[in-house]
Short mmCIF file of C-alpha atoms and ligand atoms in Angstrom, two decimals:
data_model
loop_
_atom_site.label_atom_id
_atom_site.label_comp_id
_atom_site.label_asym_id
_atom_site.label_seq_id
_atom_site.Cartn_x
_atom_site.Cartn_y
_atom_site.Cartn_z
CA MET A 1 38.55 22.51 -120.63
CA ARG A 2 42.19 22.68 -121.54
CA PHE A 3 44.54 23.31 -118.53
CA LEU A 4 48.00 24.59 -118.52
CA LEU A 5 49.80 23.30 -115.30
CA VAL A 6 53.08 24.58 -113.93
CA GLY A 7 55.41 22.27 -112.30
CA GLY A 8 56.42 18.75 -112.23
CA GLY A 9 56.39 17.60 -108.59
CA GLY A 10 54.48 15.13 -106.43
CA ARG A 11 52.30 17.97 -105.37
CA GLU A 12 51.94 18.85 -109.24
CA HIS A 13 51.10 15.02 -109.75
CA ALA A 14 48.14 15.29 -107.25
CA ILE A 15 47.01 18.51 -108.87
CA GLY A 16 46.98 17.04 -112.26
CA GLU A 17 45.36 13.73 -111.22
CA ALA A 18 42.53 16.18 -109.59
CA LEU A 19 41.83 18.09 -113.19
CA VAL A 20 41.87 15.09 -115.32
CA ARG A 21 39.72 13.33 -112.55
CA GLY A 22 37.19 16.63 -113.27
CA GLY A 23 37.26 16.07 -116.77
CA ALA A 24 40.21 18.64 -118.02
CA GLU A 25 42.58 18.26 -120.68
CA LEU A 26 45.94 18.49 -119.07
CA TYR A 27 49.08 20.23 -120.75
CA VAL A 28 52.31 20.68 -118.41
CA VAL A 29 55.37 22.71 -118.23
CA SER A 30 57.83 21.66 -115.97
CA LYS A 31 61.77 21.24 -116.12
CA HIS A 32 61.83 17.42 -116.10
CA ARG A 33 59.04 15.08 -117.51
CA ASN A 34 57.70 13.85 -114.50
CA PRO A 35 56.32 10.16 -115.22
CA GLY A 36 53.06 10.29 -113.74
CA LEU A 37 52.07 13.89 -115.32
CA LEU A 38 53.50 12.33 -118.75
CA ARG A 39 50.78 9.56 -119.08
CA LEU A 40 48.24 12.22 -118.12
CA ALA A 41 48.94 15.12 -120.05
CA ARG A 42 48.00 15.61 -123.84
CA GLY A 43 50.95 18.03 -124.27
CA TYR A 44 54.11 18.50 -122.29
CA GLY A 45 56.58 21.27 -122.60
CA LEU A 46 60.35 21.44 -120.93
CA ALA A 47 61.20 24.53 -119.42
CA LYS A 48 62.38 26.18 -116.19
CA GLU A 49 59.17 26.91 -114.22
CA THR A 50 60.71 30.37 -113.68
CA ASP A 51 61.20 31.16 -117.64
CA VAL A 52 57.80 33.20 -117.67
CA GLY A 53 58.36 33.49 -121.52
CA LYS A 54 58.65 30.09 -122.31
CA VAL A 55 55.83 29.01 -120.15
CA LEU A 56 53.68 31.80 -122.06
CA ASP A 57 54.81 30.64 -125.20
CA TYR A 58 53.89 27.20 -124.51
CA ALA A 59 50.43 28.20 -123.16
CA GLU A 60 49.56 29.78 -126.34
CA LYS A 61 50.80 26.87 -128.22
CA PHE A 62 48.49 24.62 -126.19
CA GLY A 63 45.97 26.69 -126.67
CA VAL A 64 44.86 26.89 -123.07
CA GLU A 65 41.81 28.09 -121.51
CA LEU A 66 43.12 28.24 -117.84
CA ALA A 67 46.41 27.85 -116.01
CA PHE A 68 47.25 26.20 -112.82
CA ILE A 69 50.64 27.30 -110.85
CA GLY A 70 52.13 24.60 -108.59
CA PRO A 71 55.16 26.20 -106.72
CA GLU A 72 56.25 29.36 -105.68
CA ALA A 73 59.10 30.36 -107.69
CA PRO A 74 57.40 31.30 -110.85
CA LEU A 75 54.92 33.37 -108.69
CA GLU A 76 57.69 35.24 -107.53
CA ARG A 77 58.52 36.05 -111.15
CA GLY A 78 55.15 37.60 -111.77
CA ILE A 79 53.85 34.46 -113.71
CA VAL A 80 50.37 35.00 -112.97
CA ASP A 81 50.27 38.86 -114.44
CA VAL A 82 52.06 37.76 -117.50
CA LEU A 83 49.92 35.04 -118.51
CA GLU A 84 46.65 37.51 -117.17
CA GLU A 85 47.70 39.93 -119.06
CA ASN A 86 47.92 37.70 -122.31
CA GLY A 87 44.43 37.12 -121.63
CA ILE A 88 44.63 33.30 -119.78
CA PRO A 89 43.28 32.94 -116.77
CA VAL A 90 45.36 31.66 -113.96
CA VAL A 91 44.55 29.75 -110.46
CA GLY A 92 47.33 31.30 -108.44
CA PRO A 93 48.16 34.66 -106.56
CA SER A 94 49.91 37.76 -108.97
CA ARG A 95 53.23 38.68 -108.08
CA GLU A 96 52.20 41.32 -105.63
CA ALA A 97 50.15 39.52 -103.86
CA ALA A 98 52.66 36.34 -103.46
CA LYS A 99 54.70 38.34 -101.47
CA LEU A 100 52.97 37.12 -98.94
CA GLU A 101 55.24 34.48 -99.39
CA THR A 102 58.39 35.68 -101.49
CA ASP A 103 58.75 38.70 -99.07
CA LYS A 104 58.92 37.76 -95.39
CA ALA A 105 59.07 41.03 -94.08
CA PHE A 106 56.47 42.32 -96.03
CA ALA A 107 54.23 39.16 -94.67
CA ARG A 108 55.03 40.22 -90.99
CA ALA A 109 54.58 43.79 -91.38
CA PHE A 110 51.21 43.25 -93.23
CA MET A 111 49.98 41.33 -90.67
CA GLU A 112 51.19 44.14 -87.96
CA ARG A 113 49.04 47.02 -89.83
CA ASN A 114 45.96 45.08 -90.20
CA GLU A 115 45.97 43.44 -86.98
CA ILE A 116 45.74 39.96 -88.30
CA PRO A 117 45.09 37.40 -85.50
CA GLY A 118 48.16 34.79 -84.79
CA ARG A 119 50.92 37.44 -84.79
CA LYS A 120 54.15 37.14 -82.89
CA ALA A 121 57.08 39.85 -82.10
CA PHE A 122 59.47 40.61 -84.98
CA ARG A 123 61.93 43.04 -86.32
CA VAL A 124 63.55 43.55 -89.77
CA PHE A 125 67.17 44.54 -89.65
CA SER A 126 69.91 45.77 -91.60
CA ASP A 127 71.92 47.13 -88.86
CA VAL A 128 73.78 44.75 -87.03
CA THR A 129 74.24 46.75 -83.81
CA GLU A 130 70.15 47.35 -83.38
CA MET A 131 69.97 43.35 -84.34
CA ARG A 132 72.02 42.45 -81.49
CA SER A 133 70.68 44.87 -79.00
CA TRP A 134 66.79 43.85 -80.18
CA ILE A 135 67.64 40.20 -79.56
CA ASP A 136 69.00 41.33 -75.86
CA ASP A 137 66.15 43.25 -74.98
CA LEU A 138 63.63 40.28 -76.26
CA GLY A 139 65.01 37.83 -73.58
CA LYS A 140 63.53 34.97 -75.72
CA PRO A 141 64.97 32.62 -77.96
CA VAL A 142 64.74 33.53 -81.33
CA VAL A 143 63.90 32.41 -85.18
CA VAL A 144 66.42 33.92 -87.65
CA LYS A 145 64.69 34.49 -91.31
CA PRO A 146 66.22 35.09 -94.66
CA ILE A 147 63.56 37.76 -96.36
CA GLY A 148 63.52 36.07 -99.39
CA LEU A 149 62.47 32.36 -101.02
CA THR A 150 65.04 29.69 -99.71
CA GLY A 151 63.23 26.59 -100.70
CA GLY A 152 62.94 25.94 -96.63
CA LYS A 153 66.34 25.78 -95.78
CA GLY A 154 67.47 29.12 -94.66
CA VAL A 155 65.34 29.39 -91.67
CA LYS A 156 66.95 28.58 -88.38
CA VAL A 157 65.66 28.58 -85.05
CA VAL A 158 67.34 28.61 -81.31
CA GLY A 159 67.08 25.05 -79.73
CA TYR A 160 66.98 23.34 -83.22
CA GLN A 161 69.74 24.45 -86.16
CA LEU A 162 70.96 26.88 -83.35
CA ARG A 163 72.27 26.38 -79.97
CA ASP A 164 71.63 29.75 -78.46
CA ASN A 165 70.63 33.52 -79.36
CA ASP A 166 74.48 34.31 -79.64
CA GLU A 167 74.61 31.72 -82.25
CA ALA A 168 71.29 33.10 -83.60
CA LYS A 169 72.95 36.74 -83.69
CA ALA A 170 76.42 35.49 -85.38
CA TYR A 171 73.72 33.67 -88.39
CA ALA A 172 71.84 36.79 -88.68
CA GLU A 173 74.87 39.00 -88.91
CA GLU A 174 76.00 36.47 -91.82
CA LEU A 175 72.67 36.98 -93.43
CA ILE A 176 72.68 40.82 -93.15
CA ARG A 177 76.24 40.74 -94.96
CA LYS A 178 75.09 38.73 -97.43
CA ASP A 179 71.42 39.97 -98.23
CA GLY A 180 71.44 43.39 -96.83
CA ARG A 181 68.35 42.47 -94.70
CA VAL A 182 67.41 39.96 -92.23
CA LEU A 183 63.91 39.13 -90.14
CA ILE A 184 64.22 37.93 -86.65
CA GLU A 185 60.89 36.53 -84.94
CA GLU A 186 60.49 35.50 -81.32
CA ARG A 187 60.44 31.50 -81.05
CA THR A 188 57.20 30.30 -80.74
CA ASP A 189 56.71 26.69 -78.91
CA GLY A 190 54.14 24.21 -79.72
CA VAL A 191 53.36 21.55 -82.61
CA GLU A 192 53.01 22.99 -86.20
CA PHE A 193 50.39 22.46 -88.53
CA THR A 194 48.85 23.25 -92.14
CA LEU A 195 45.77 24.84 -93.14
CA GLN A 196 45.25 25.29 -96.71
CA VAL A 197 42.19 27.30 -97.98
CA PHE A 198 41.27 28.06 -101.35
CA THR A 199 40.27 31.70 -102.07
CA ASP A 200 38.81 33.83 -104.86
CA GLY A 201 39.78 36.69 -103.05
CA LYS A 202 36.87 37.04 -101.15
CA LYS A 203 35.44 33.64 -100.10
CA VAL A 204 37.41 31.37 -98.08
CA VAL A 205 37.01 27.65 -98.32
CA PRO A 206 39.00 25.40 -96.06
CA MET A 207 41.02 21.84 -96.81
CA PRO A 208 41.20 19.31 -93.83
CA LEU A 209 44.21 19.99 -91.68
CA VAL A 210 47.63 18.30 -92.14
CA GLN A 211 50.83 17.69 -90.11
CA ASP A 212 54.02 17.63 -92.27
CA TYR A 213 57.03 16.10 -91.06
CA PRO A 214 60.08 18.41 -92.38
CA HIS A 215 62.82 17.20 -90.65
CA ALA A 216 64.85 14.28 -92.58
CA TYR A 217 65.11 11.39 -90.12
CA GLU A 218 63.09 9.64 -87.73
CA ASP A 219 62.09 11.16 -84.33
CA ASP A 220 62.13 14.77 -86.20
CA LYS A 221 65.73 14.26 -86.39
CA GLY A 222 68.25 15.73 -88.96
CA PRO A 223 68.16 18.57 -91.59
CA ILE A 224 65.01 20.44 -92.48
CA THR A 225 63.44 19.29 -96.10
CA GLY A 226 60.35 20.45 -97.92
CA GLY A 227 58.62 17.57 -96.25
CA MET A 228 59.10 13.83 -95.54
CA GLY A 229 55.63 13.09 -95.27
CA SER A 230 52.29 14.17 -93.69
CA TYR A 231 49.12 13.15 -92.22
CA SER A 232 45.57 14.06 -91.95
CA CYS A 233 42.17 12.84 -90.01
CA ALA A 234 38.84 11.97 -91.28
CA ASN A 235 37.27 14.59 -89.24
CA GLY A 236 39.47 17.55 -90.77
CA LEU A 237 41.24 18.28 -87.73
CA LEU A 238 44.25 16.84 -85.60
CA PRO A 239 44.70 15.13 -82.94
CA PHE A 240 45.87 17.98 -80.62
CA VAL A 241 44.14 20.74 -82.77
CA SER A 242 40.47 21.41 -81.22
CA ARG A 243 37.27 22.85 -83.25
CA GLU A 244 37.82 26.40 -81.55
CA ASP A 245 41.74 26.28 -82.53
CA HIS A 246 41.05 25.19 -86.22
CA GLU A 247 38.48 28.07 -86.02
CA LYS A 248 41.30 30.82 -85.02
CA ALA A 249 43.42 29.70 -87.74
CA LEU A 250 41.09 29.96 -90.26
CA GLU A 251 40.12 33.15 -88.91
CA THR A 252 44.01 34.25 -89.48
CA LEU A 253 43.86 33.34 -93.05
CA LYS A 254 40.12 34.89 -93.59
CA ALA A 255 41.23 38.26 -91.89
CA THR A 256 44.72 37.70 -94.29
CA ILE A 257 42.21 37.48 -97.67
CA GLU A 258 40.04 40.43 -96.60
CA ALA A 259 42.95 42.78 -95.44
CA MET A 260 44.60 41.77 -98.96
CA ARG A 261 41.65 42.80 -100.63
CA LYS A 262 41.15 46.26 -99.02
CA GLU A 263 44.95 46.92 -99.65
CA GLY A 264 44.24 46.60 -103.46
CA THR A 265 46.19 43.30 -103.61
CA PRO A 266 43.47 40.70 -103.93
CA TYR A 267 44.87 37.23 -103.38
CA ARG A 268 43.41 34.42 -105.63
CA GLY A 269 44.21 30.94 -105.58
CA ILE A 270 45.46 28.67 -102.60
CA LEU A 271 46.63 29.97 -99.44
CA TYR A 272 48.49 27.65 -97.21
CA GLY A 273 49.05 28.60 -93.28
CA GLN A 274 52.11 27.04 -91.56
CA PHE A 275 50.87 27.67 -87.88
CA MET A 276 52.25 26.91 -84.55
CA LEU A 277 49.68 25.70 -82.03
CA SER A 278 51.00 27.35 -78.82
CA LYS A 279 49.47 26.82 -75.49
CA ASP A 280 47.41 29.89 -76.12
CA GLY A 281 46.26 29.07 -79.56
CA PRO A 282 47.22 29.19 -83.29
CA VAL A 283 50.34 31.69 -84.06
CA LEU A 284 51.11 31.77 -87.84
CA ILE A 285 54.82 30.83 -88.72
CA GLU A 286 54.39 31.66 -92.53
CA TYR A 287 52.26 32.19 -95.25
CA ASN A 288 52.60 30.10 -98.75
CA ALA A 289 51.15 31.30 -101.80
CA ARG A 290 50.42 27.74 -103.22
CA PHE A 291 49.51 24.23 -101.94
CA GLY A 292 51.91 22.44 -99.81
CA ASP A 293 54.31 19.28 -100.80
CA PRO A 294 53.27 17.10 -99.55
CA GLU A 295 50.03 18.43 -98.28
CA ALA A 296 48.82 18.62 -101.50
CA MET A 297 48.58 14.98 -101.52
CA ASN A 298 46.50 14.51 -98.07
CA VAL A 299 43.72 16.65 -99.44
CA LEU A 300 43.16 16.27 -103.29
CA PRO A 301 42.68 12.69 -103.35
CA LEU A 302 39.65 13.01 -101.12
CA LEU A 303 38.32 16.20 -102.87
CA ARG A 304 35.09 15.38 -104.01
CA THR A 305 34.09 18.64 -105.74
CA SER A 306 35.37 18.87 -109.24
CA LEU A 307 38.72 20.86 -109.14
CA ILE A 308 38.13 22.23 -112.51
CA GLU A 309 35.05 24.07 -110.74
CA ILE A 310 36.95 25.41 -107.87
CA ALA A 311 39.52 26.74 -110.24
CA GLU A 312 36.93 28.41 -112.42
CA GLY A 313 35.32 29.70 -109.26
CA ILE A 314 38.34 30.99 -108.04
CA VAL A 315 39.55 32.77 -111.46
CA ASP A 316 35.48 34.09 -111.67
CA GLY A 317 35.30 35.53 -108.41
CA ASN A 318 32.63 32.91 -107.64
CA LEU A 319 33.96 30.12 -105.55
CA ARG A 320 30.93 28.32 -104.04
CA GLY A 321 32.70 25.18 -101.67
CA ALA A 322 34.79 22.22 -101.75
CA GLU A 323 33.90 18.37 -100.33
CA PHE A 324 36.16 16.53 -98.98
CA GLU A 325 35.55 12.84 -98.17
CA LYS A 326 36.17 11.89 -94.56
CA LYS A 327 38.92 9.74 -94.55
CA ALA A 328 42.58 9.70 -92.67
CA THR A 329 45.34 10.08 -95.00
CA VAL A 330 49.33 9.20 -94.63
CA VAL A 331 51.72 10.29 -97.25
CA LYS A 332 55.42 9.03 -97.10
CA TYR A 333 57.98 10.71 -99.44
CA LEU A 334 60.84 8.21 -100.93
CA ALA A 335 63.69 10.26 -101.03
CA PRO A 336 67.41 9.65 -102.50
CA ARG A 337 69.88 8.78 -99.90
CA GLY A 338 71.72 11.43 -98.51
CA TYR A 339 68.88 13.99 -99.21
CA PRO A 340 68.58 17.24 -98.56
CA THR A 341 72.53 17.70 -98.08
CA ASN A 342 74.06 15.04 -100.71
CA PRO A 343 71.45 13.34 -102.50
CA VAL A 344 72.31 10.22 -104.62
CA LYS A 345 71.77 11.48 -108.57
CA GLY A 346 71.51 9.62 -111.80
CA VAL A 347 70.59 6.04 -110.61
CA LYS A 348 67.38 4.26 -111.46
CA VAL A 349 64.65 2.88 -109.19
CA GLU A 350 61.90 0.11 -109.76
CA VAL A 351 58.60 0.54 -109.13
CA ASP A 352 55.98 -2.11 -109.37
CA GLU A 353 52.80 0.03 -110.04
CA GLU A 354 50.69 -2.70 -110.01
CA ALA A 355 51.55 -4.17 -106.52
CA ILE A 356 51.23 -0.68 -105.20
CA ALA A 357 47.84 -0.42 -106.71
CA GLU A 358 47.01 -3.53 -105.10
CA THR A 359 47.88 -2.42 -101.73
CA GLY A 360 44.82 0.27 -102.49
CA ALA A 361 47.35 3.16 -102.05
CA LYS A 362 48.36 5.69 -104.08
CA LEU A 363 51.26 6.96 -106.17
CA TYR A 364 52.80 10.28 -106.72
CA TYR A 365 56.21 10.72 -108.55
CA SER A 366 58.36 14.26 -108.06
CA SER A 367 62.04 14.37 -108.52
CA ILE A 368 62.48 11.57 -110.96
CA ASP A 369 62.41 11.59 -115.16
CA GLU A 370 60.38 9.63 -117.57
CA ASN A 371 63.38 6.77 -117.48
CA PHE A 372 62.74 6.67 -113.51
CA THR A 373 66.52 8.01 -113.00
CA LEU A 374 66.72 9.95 -109.52
CA LEU A 375 67.31 13.64 -110.11
CA GLY A 376 68.11 14.78 -106.52
CA SER A 377 65.44 15.85 -104.67
CA ARG A 378 62.38 13.90 -103.20
CA VAL A 379 61.61 10.92 -105.67
CA ILE A 380 58.08 9.21 -104.74
CA ALA A 381 55.37 9.87 -102.68
CA VAL A 382 52.92 6.95 -101.34
CA VAL A 383 49.73 7.82 -100.01
CA GLY A 384 47.09 5.43 -97.73
CA ILE A 385 43.50 6.51 -97.40
CA ALA A 386 41.43 4.74 -95.18
CA GLU A 387 38.93 5.23 -92.54
CA ILE A 388 41.45 5.59 -89.86
CA LEU A 389 44.79 6.86 -89.39
CA GLU A 390 46.17 3.34 -88.35
CA GLU A 391 45.03 1.61 -91.59
CA ALA A 392 45.90 4.51 -93.52
CA GLU A 393 49.63 4.35 -92.17
CA ARG A 394 49.75 0.50 -92.64
CA ARG A 395 48.46 0.99 -96.59
CA THR A 396 51.39 3.44 -96.95
CA GLN A 397 53.88 0.96 -95.56
CA SER A 398 52.64 -1.64 -97.37
CA ALA A 399 52.82 0.02 -100.88
CA ILE A 400 56.50 1.37 -100.00
CA GLY A 401 58.02 -2.41 -100.52
CA HIS A 402 57.16 -2.32 -104.10
CA VAL A 403 59.82 0.61 -104.56
CA LYS A 404 63.25 -0.46 -105.01
CA GLY A 405 66.56 1.94 -105.05
CA GLU A 406 68.94 3.87 -103.35
CA LEU A 407 66.23 5.25 -101.29
CA PHE A 408 65.38 6.40 -97.68
CA TYR A 409 62.18 7.51 -96.11
CA ARG A 410 60.44 8.56 -92.69
CA ARG A 411 58.75 5.67 -91.04
CA ASP A 412 57.28 7.21 -88.29
CA VAL A 413 55.33 9.50 -90.12
CA GLY A 414 51.76 9.31 -88.90
CA THR A 415 52.31 6.44 -86.56
CA GLY A 416 50.62 6.06 -83.41
CA GLU A 417 53.81 6.75 -81.35
CA SER A 418 54.71 9.77 -83.12
CA VAL A 419 51.27 11.11 -83.20
CA GLU A 420 50.98 10.65 -79.10
CA LYS A 421 54.21 12.38 -78.98
CA ARG A 422 52.94 15.83 -80.41
CA ILE A 423 49.88 15.27 -77.96
CA ARG A 424 52.51 14.85 -75.03
CA LEU A 425 54.30 18.32 -76.09
CA MET A 426 51.10 20.12 -76.07
CA LYS A 427 50.16 18.69 -72.61
CA GLU A 428 53.71 19.64 -71.29
CA LEU A 429 53.21 23.20 -72.64
CA GLY A 430 50.28 23.29 -70.39
CA LYS A 431 47.78 22.82 -72.91
CA ASP A 432 44.36 21.42 -71.44
CA PHE A 433 42.66 19.00 -74.06
CA GLU A 434 41.08 16.04 -74.89
CA PRO A 435 42.41 14.62 -78.32
CA ASN A 436 40.23 14.36 -81.24
CA PRO A 437 40.05 10.61 -82.76
CA CYS A 438 42.04 10.32 -85.92
N1 LIG B 1 55.80 21.21 -96.77
C1 LIG B 1 56.01 22.60 -96.76
C2 LIG B 1 55.80 23.46 -97.82
O1 LIG B 1 55.31 22.77 -98.62
O2 LIG B 1 56.05 24.46 -97.94
#
């Protein structure tokens, strides 16, 4: 089957690999030539993923039978609607359904009117005085969010990027002046985790839970990035997420899919829930309308069911299920020095792929071109897979030594110490639990 994959990051390299593993003839459109995808693809079109007209031209030129959309920006431009209007079925939500990610005010209001579990207090403001007095009345630390897509960089939280609610008010005022509106939410304390599901609009099929490390530097310090690494456990849970809390998070996503269908905007594709595990259970921080990056690289290498079969089930409305190998994974992203604020660009890196293969780790390319030149965002992800987390982390670490260049990464992703830190944090918040093995 001829597949068009839109996007050229590490996430898309993992999607492309899973499609080819299932027997797909792969064609790719992205804004740079990803060296990993270049080897997998029969045809490669260079275009901005948001240039829907060009993507459609390539889809027609390649004669694809199905398309898979990696990133969120083309979803916001209605790429799914356009391809489908032209007879190409797509794994990914329509422009309206993707608003769960692309319009944060829509997402919160949708949760409220449908009484989706895992809600939190929020308001959307266009009036500065009302915003200031709501924050005062709430009397709790807040989170300030731009309404639209910001590549994860516009959200600011009191206690992290903002000192106190006064700074939050000033930042919110700035956003109102710039965008006309701002979303304010109460802050939820806890530990974040990711639950991704496949859905055909009715059936919801969960993938193993993943924990992402969004901060740029060790010990969860520094600016927020797209994610510097992530891990998952063989049992599909996380050390601090009980089966019961996992069920609650899944309930949030199932209720979401059900309500989207009832509202006449059925959601098909991959739905990603970013949850905060609070002392009282999981609270939804945000939806994403696609796989996570790096989280796709934790789950896709473990997928036993053919991704083609899953993709066909999603577009035909008869998704059956998905089986995953019961293994732990650790992904570490290498990023250019200075990322995310002032990344080194235009210099080459050396990758000894053979030596990496000998360590047993996998490699996914991202913001790097076919000449191995840095393009400014996260460059290469290394993925260790093993029976237990400790061994998966060791494999990732031993592979990283075979990549040379002006790069940095977080040594602490998936280490025993960093997992312990998260368990400790949950206990300090008053959650009484026995950690799951990982
Ligand atoms: N890793 C976070 C995201 O993909 O949005």
